[in-house]
Tab-separated table of C-alpha atoms in Angstrom:
chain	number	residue	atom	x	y	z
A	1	UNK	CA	36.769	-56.651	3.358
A	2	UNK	CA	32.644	-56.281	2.538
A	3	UNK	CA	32.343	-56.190	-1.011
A	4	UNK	CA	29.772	-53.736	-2.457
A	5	UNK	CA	26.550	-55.133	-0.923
A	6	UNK	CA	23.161	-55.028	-3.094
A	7	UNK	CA	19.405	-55.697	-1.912
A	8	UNK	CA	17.213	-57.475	-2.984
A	9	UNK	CA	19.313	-60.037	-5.386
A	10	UNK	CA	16.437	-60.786	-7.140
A	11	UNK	CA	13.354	-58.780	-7.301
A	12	UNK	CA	9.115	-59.729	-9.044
A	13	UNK	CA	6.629	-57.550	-9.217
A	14	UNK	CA	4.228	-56.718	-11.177
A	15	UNK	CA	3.418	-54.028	-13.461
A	16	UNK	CA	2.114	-50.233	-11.824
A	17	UNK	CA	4.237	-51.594	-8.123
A	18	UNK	CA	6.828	-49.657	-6.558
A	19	UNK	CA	10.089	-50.870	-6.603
A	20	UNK	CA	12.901	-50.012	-4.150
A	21	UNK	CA	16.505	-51.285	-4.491
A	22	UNK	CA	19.209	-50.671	-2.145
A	23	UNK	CA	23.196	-50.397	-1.888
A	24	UNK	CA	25.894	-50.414	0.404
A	25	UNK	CA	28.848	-49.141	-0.665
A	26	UNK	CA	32.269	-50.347	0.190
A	27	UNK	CA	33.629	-48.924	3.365
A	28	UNK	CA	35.705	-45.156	2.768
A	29	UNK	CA	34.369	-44.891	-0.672
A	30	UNK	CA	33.231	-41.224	-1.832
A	31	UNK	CA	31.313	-41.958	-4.955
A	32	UNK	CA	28.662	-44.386	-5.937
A	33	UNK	CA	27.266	-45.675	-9.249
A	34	UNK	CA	23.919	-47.116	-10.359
A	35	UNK	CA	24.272	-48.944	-13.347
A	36	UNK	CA	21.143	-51.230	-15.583
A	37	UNK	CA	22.632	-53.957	-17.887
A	38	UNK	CA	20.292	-55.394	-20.484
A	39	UNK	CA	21.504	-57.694	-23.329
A	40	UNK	CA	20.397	-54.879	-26.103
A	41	UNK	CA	21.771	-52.116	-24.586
A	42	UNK	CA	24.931	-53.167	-22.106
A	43	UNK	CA	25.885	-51.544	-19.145
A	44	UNK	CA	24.498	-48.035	-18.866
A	45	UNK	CA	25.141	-45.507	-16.229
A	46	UNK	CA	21.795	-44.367	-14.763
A	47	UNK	CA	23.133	-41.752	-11.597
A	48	UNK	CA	26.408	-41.160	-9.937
A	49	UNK	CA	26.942	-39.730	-6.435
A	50	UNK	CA	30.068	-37.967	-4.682
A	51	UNK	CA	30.242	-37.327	-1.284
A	52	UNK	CA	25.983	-37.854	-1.278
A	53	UNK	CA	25.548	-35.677	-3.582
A	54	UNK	CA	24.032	-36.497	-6.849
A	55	UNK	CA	26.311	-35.097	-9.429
A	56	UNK	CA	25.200	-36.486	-13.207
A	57	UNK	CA	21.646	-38.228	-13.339
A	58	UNK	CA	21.478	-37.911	-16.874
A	59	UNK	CA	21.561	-41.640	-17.751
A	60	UNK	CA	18.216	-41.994	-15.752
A	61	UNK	CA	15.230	-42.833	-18.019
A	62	UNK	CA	12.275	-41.287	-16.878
A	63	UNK	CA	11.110	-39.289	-13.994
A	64	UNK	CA	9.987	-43.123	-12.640
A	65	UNK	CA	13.567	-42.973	-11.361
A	66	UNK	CA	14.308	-41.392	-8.769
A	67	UNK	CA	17.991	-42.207	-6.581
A	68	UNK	CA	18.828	-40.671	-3.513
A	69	UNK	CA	21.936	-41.642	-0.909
A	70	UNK	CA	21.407	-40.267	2.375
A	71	UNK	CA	24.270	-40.999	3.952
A	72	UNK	CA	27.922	-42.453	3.074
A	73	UNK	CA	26.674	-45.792	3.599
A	74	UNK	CA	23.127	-46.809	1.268
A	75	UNK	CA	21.880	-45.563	-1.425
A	76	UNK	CA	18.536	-46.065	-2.858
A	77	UNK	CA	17.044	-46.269	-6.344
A	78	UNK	CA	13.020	-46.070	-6.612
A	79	UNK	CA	10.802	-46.824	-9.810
A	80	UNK	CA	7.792	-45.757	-8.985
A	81	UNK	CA	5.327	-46.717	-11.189
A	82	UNK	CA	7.276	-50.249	-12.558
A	83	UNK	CA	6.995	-51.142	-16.205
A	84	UNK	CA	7.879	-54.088	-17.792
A	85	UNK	CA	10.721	-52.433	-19.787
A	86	UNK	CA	11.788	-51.893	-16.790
A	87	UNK	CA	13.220	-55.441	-16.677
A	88	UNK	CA	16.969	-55.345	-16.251
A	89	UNK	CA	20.244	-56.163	-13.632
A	90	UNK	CA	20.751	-53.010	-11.736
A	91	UNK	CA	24.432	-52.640	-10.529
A	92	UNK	CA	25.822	-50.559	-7.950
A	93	UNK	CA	29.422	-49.463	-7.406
A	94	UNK	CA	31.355	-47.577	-5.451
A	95	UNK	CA	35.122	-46.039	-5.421
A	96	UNK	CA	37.497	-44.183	-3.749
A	97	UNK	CA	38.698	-41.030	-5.348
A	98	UNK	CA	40.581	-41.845	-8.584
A	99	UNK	CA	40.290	-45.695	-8.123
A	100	UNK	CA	38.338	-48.164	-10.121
A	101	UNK	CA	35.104	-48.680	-9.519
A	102	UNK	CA	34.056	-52.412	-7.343
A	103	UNK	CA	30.604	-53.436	-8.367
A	104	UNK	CA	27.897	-55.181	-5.953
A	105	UNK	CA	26.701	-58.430	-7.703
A	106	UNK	CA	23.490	-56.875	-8.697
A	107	UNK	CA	19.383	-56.851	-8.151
A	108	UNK	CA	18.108	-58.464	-10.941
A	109	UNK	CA	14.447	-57.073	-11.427
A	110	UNK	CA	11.306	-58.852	-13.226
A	111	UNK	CA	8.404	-56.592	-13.753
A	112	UNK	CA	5.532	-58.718	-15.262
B	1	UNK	CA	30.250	-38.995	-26.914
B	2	UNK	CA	32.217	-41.350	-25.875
B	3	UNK	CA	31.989	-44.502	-27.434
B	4	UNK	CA	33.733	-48.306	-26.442
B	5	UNK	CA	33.145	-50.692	-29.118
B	6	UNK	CA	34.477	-54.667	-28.671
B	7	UNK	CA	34.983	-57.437	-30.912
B	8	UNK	CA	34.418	-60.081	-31.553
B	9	UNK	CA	31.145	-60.315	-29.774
B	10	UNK	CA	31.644	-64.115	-28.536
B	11	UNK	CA	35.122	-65.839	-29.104
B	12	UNK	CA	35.147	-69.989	-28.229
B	13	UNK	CA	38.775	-71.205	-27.846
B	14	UNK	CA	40.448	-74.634	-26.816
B	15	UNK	CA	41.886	-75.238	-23.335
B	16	UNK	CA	45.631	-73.972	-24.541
B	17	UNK	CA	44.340	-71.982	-27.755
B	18	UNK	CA	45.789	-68.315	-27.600
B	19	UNK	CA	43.970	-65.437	-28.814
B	20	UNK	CA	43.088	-61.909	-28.468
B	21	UNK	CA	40.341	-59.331	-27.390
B	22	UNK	CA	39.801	-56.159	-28.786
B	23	UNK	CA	38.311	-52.754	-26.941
B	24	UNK	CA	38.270	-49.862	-29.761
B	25	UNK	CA	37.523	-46.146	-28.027
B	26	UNK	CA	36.847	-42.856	-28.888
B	27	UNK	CA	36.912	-40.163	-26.408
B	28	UNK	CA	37.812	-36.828	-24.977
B	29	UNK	CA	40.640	-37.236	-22.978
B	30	UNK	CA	40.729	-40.075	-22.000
B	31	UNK	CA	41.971	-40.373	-17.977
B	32	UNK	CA	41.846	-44.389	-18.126
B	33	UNK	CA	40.671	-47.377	-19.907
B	34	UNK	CA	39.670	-50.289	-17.772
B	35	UNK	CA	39.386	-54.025	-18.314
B	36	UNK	CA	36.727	-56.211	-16.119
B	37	UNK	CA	35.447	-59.512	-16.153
B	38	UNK	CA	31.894	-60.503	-15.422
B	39	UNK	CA	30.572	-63.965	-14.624
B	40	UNK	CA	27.133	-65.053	-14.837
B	41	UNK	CA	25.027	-63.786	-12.381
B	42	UNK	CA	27.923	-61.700	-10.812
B	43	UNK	CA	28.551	-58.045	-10.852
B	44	UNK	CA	31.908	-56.769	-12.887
B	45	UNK	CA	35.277	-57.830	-11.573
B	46	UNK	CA	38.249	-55.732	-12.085
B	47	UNK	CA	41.340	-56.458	-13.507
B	48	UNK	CA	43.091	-53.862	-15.033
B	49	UNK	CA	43.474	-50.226	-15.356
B	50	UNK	CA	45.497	-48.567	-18.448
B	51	UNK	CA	46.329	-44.886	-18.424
B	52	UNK	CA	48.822	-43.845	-21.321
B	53	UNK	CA	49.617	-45.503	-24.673
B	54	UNK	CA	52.419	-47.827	-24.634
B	55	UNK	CA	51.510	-48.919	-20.968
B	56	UNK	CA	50.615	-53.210	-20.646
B	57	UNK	CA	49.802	-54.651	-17.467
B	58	UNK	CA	49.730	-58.657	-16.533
B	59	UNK	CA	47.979	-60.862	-14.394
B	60	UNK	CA	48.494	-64.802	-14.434
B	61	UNK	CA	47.230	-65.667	-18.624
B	62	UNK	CA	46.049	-61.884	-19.319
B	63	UNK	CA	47.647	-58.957	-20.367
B	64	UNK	CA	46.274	-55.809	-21.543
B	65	UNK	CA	47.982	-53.372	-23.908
B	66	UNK	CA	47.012	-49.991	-24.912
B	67	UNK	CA	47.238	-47.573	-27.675
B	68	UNK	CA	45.982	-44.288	-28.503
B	69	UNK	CA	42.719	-46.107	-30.042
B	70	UNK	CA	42.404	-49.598	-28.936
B	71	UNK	CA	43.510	-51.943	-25.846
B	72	UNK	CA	44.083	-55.460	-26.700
B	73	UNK	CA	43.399	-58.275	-23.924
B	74	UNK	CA	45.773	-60.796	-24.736
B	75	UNK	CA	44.788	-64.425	-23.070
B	76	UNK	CA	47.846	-66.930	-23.378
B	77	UNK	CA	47.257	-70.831	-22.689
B	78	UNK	CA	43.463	-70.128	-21.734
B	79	UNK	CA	41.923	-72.515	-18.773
B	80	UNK	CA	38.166	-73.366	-18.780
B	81	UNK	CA	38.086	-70.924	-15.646
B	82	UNK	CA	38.857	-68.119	-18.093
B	83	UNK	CA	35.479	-68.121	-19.297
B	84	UNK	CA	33.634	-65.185	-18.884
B	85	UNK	CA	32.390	-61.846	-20.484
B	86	UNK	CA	35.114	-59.604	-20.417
B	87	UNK	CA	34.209	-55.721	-20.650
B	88	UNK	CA	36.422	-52.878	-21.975
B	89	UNK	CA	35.672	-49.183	-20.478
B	90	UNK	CA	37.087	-45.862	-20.795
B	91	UNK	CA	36.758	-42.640	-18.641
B	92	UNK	CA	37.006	-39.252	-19.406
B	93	UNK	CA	35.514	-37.461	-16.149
B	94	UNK	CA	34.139	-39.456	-13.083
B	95	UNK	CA	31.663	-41.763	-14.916
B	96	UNK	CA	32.653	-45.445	-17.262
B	97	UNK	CA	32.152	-45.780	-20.718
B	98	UNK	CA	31.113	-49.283	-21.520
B	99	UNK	CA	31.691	-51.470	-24.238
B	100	UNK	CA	28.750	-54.278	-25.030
B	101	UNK	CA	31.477	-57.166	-23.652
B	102	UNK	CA	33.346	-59.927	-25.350
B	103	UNK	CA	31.575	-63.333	-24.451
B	104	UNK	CA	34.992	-66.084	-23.859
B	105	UNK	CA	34.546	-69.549	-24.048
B	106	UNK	CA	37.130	-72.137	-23.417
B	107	UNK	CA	36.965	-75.923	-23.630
B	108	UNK	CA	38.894	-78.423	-22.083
């Protein structure tokens, strides 16, 4: 079975660009996670869906965020404009009611 | 607020060396605590899930135990192919709690 499949893996860009990452979650999953892991902070949740639906985007940072999932099968997260803080791994996962989640292997992001 | 704190940070153990990983938690009812591993430059792998004190579950060398503050990750006759971070995480509602990751290191 297709894992949790993230775009790009690894990401440059400089300061002020747009930045668009993308995930498709596993097959029959209902809910979907962005994550950012930095080595001060950890793993932090940013957004979750259910059923395409944003439910809890309280994690996100800053209105630069923005996540959206328009269907079952990709979801989006946007930072629009990128700053160098910015810099992290951004995970997505996705689950099946009541199951753990299965995390993508990440977009790792370099704003300069 | 839920909070997931590990220790120790970074553990280095001998090929053979036994040892243990700690996940404290505090939470609001707490509807599972969950163990994962992470290699570099991969996203988390899951191993376990934990769901009532007094519950352990094994797989190969690991085996995670839980009571009604902590989980232990117990890691008997480590291989170099253990090594990895190993994250602890709890959930209350739909959303994971993490902790900041034990960092496992074993020589051969």
């Amino acid at each position: 079975d297709a894992g949790v499949i993230q775009s790009p893996r690894h990401e440059v860009t400089e300061m002020g660009q747009e930045v668009t990452l993308r995930c498709k979650p596993i097959s029959g999953h209902n809910s979907l996670f962005w994550y950012r892991q930095t080595m001060m902070r950890g793993l932090e949740l940013l957004i979750y869906f259910n059923n395409n639906v944003p439910i809890d985007d309280s994690g996100m940072p800053e209105d630069r965020f923005s996540a959206k999932m328009p269907n079952a099968s990709f979801s989006t997260l946007k930072i629009q404009p990128s700053e160098p803080r910015d810099s992290a791994v951004y995970f997505c996962a996705s689950r099946v009611q009541d199951q753990p989640q299965h995390f993508g292997d990440g977009t790792r992001l370099s704003i300069l | 607020e839920d909070q997931v704190t590990q220790s120790p940070e970074a553990l280095r153990l001998q090929e053979g060396e036994s040892s243990s990983l700690n996940c404290s938690y505090t939470v609001s009812g707490l509807r599972g605590l969950f163990w994962y591993r992470q290699d570099p430059g991969k996203g988390p792998e899951f191993l376990f899930t934990l769901y009532s004190a007094g519950e352990e579950k094994e797989k190969e060398r690991l085996k995670a135990t839980l009571t009604k503050k902590e989980s232990f990750l117990h890691i008997t006759a480590p291989k170099p192919e253990d090594s990895a971070t190993y994250l602890c995480a709890v959930q209350a509602r739909a959303e994971l709690t993490f902790g900041e990751g034990t960092q496992l290191t074993v020589n051969p």
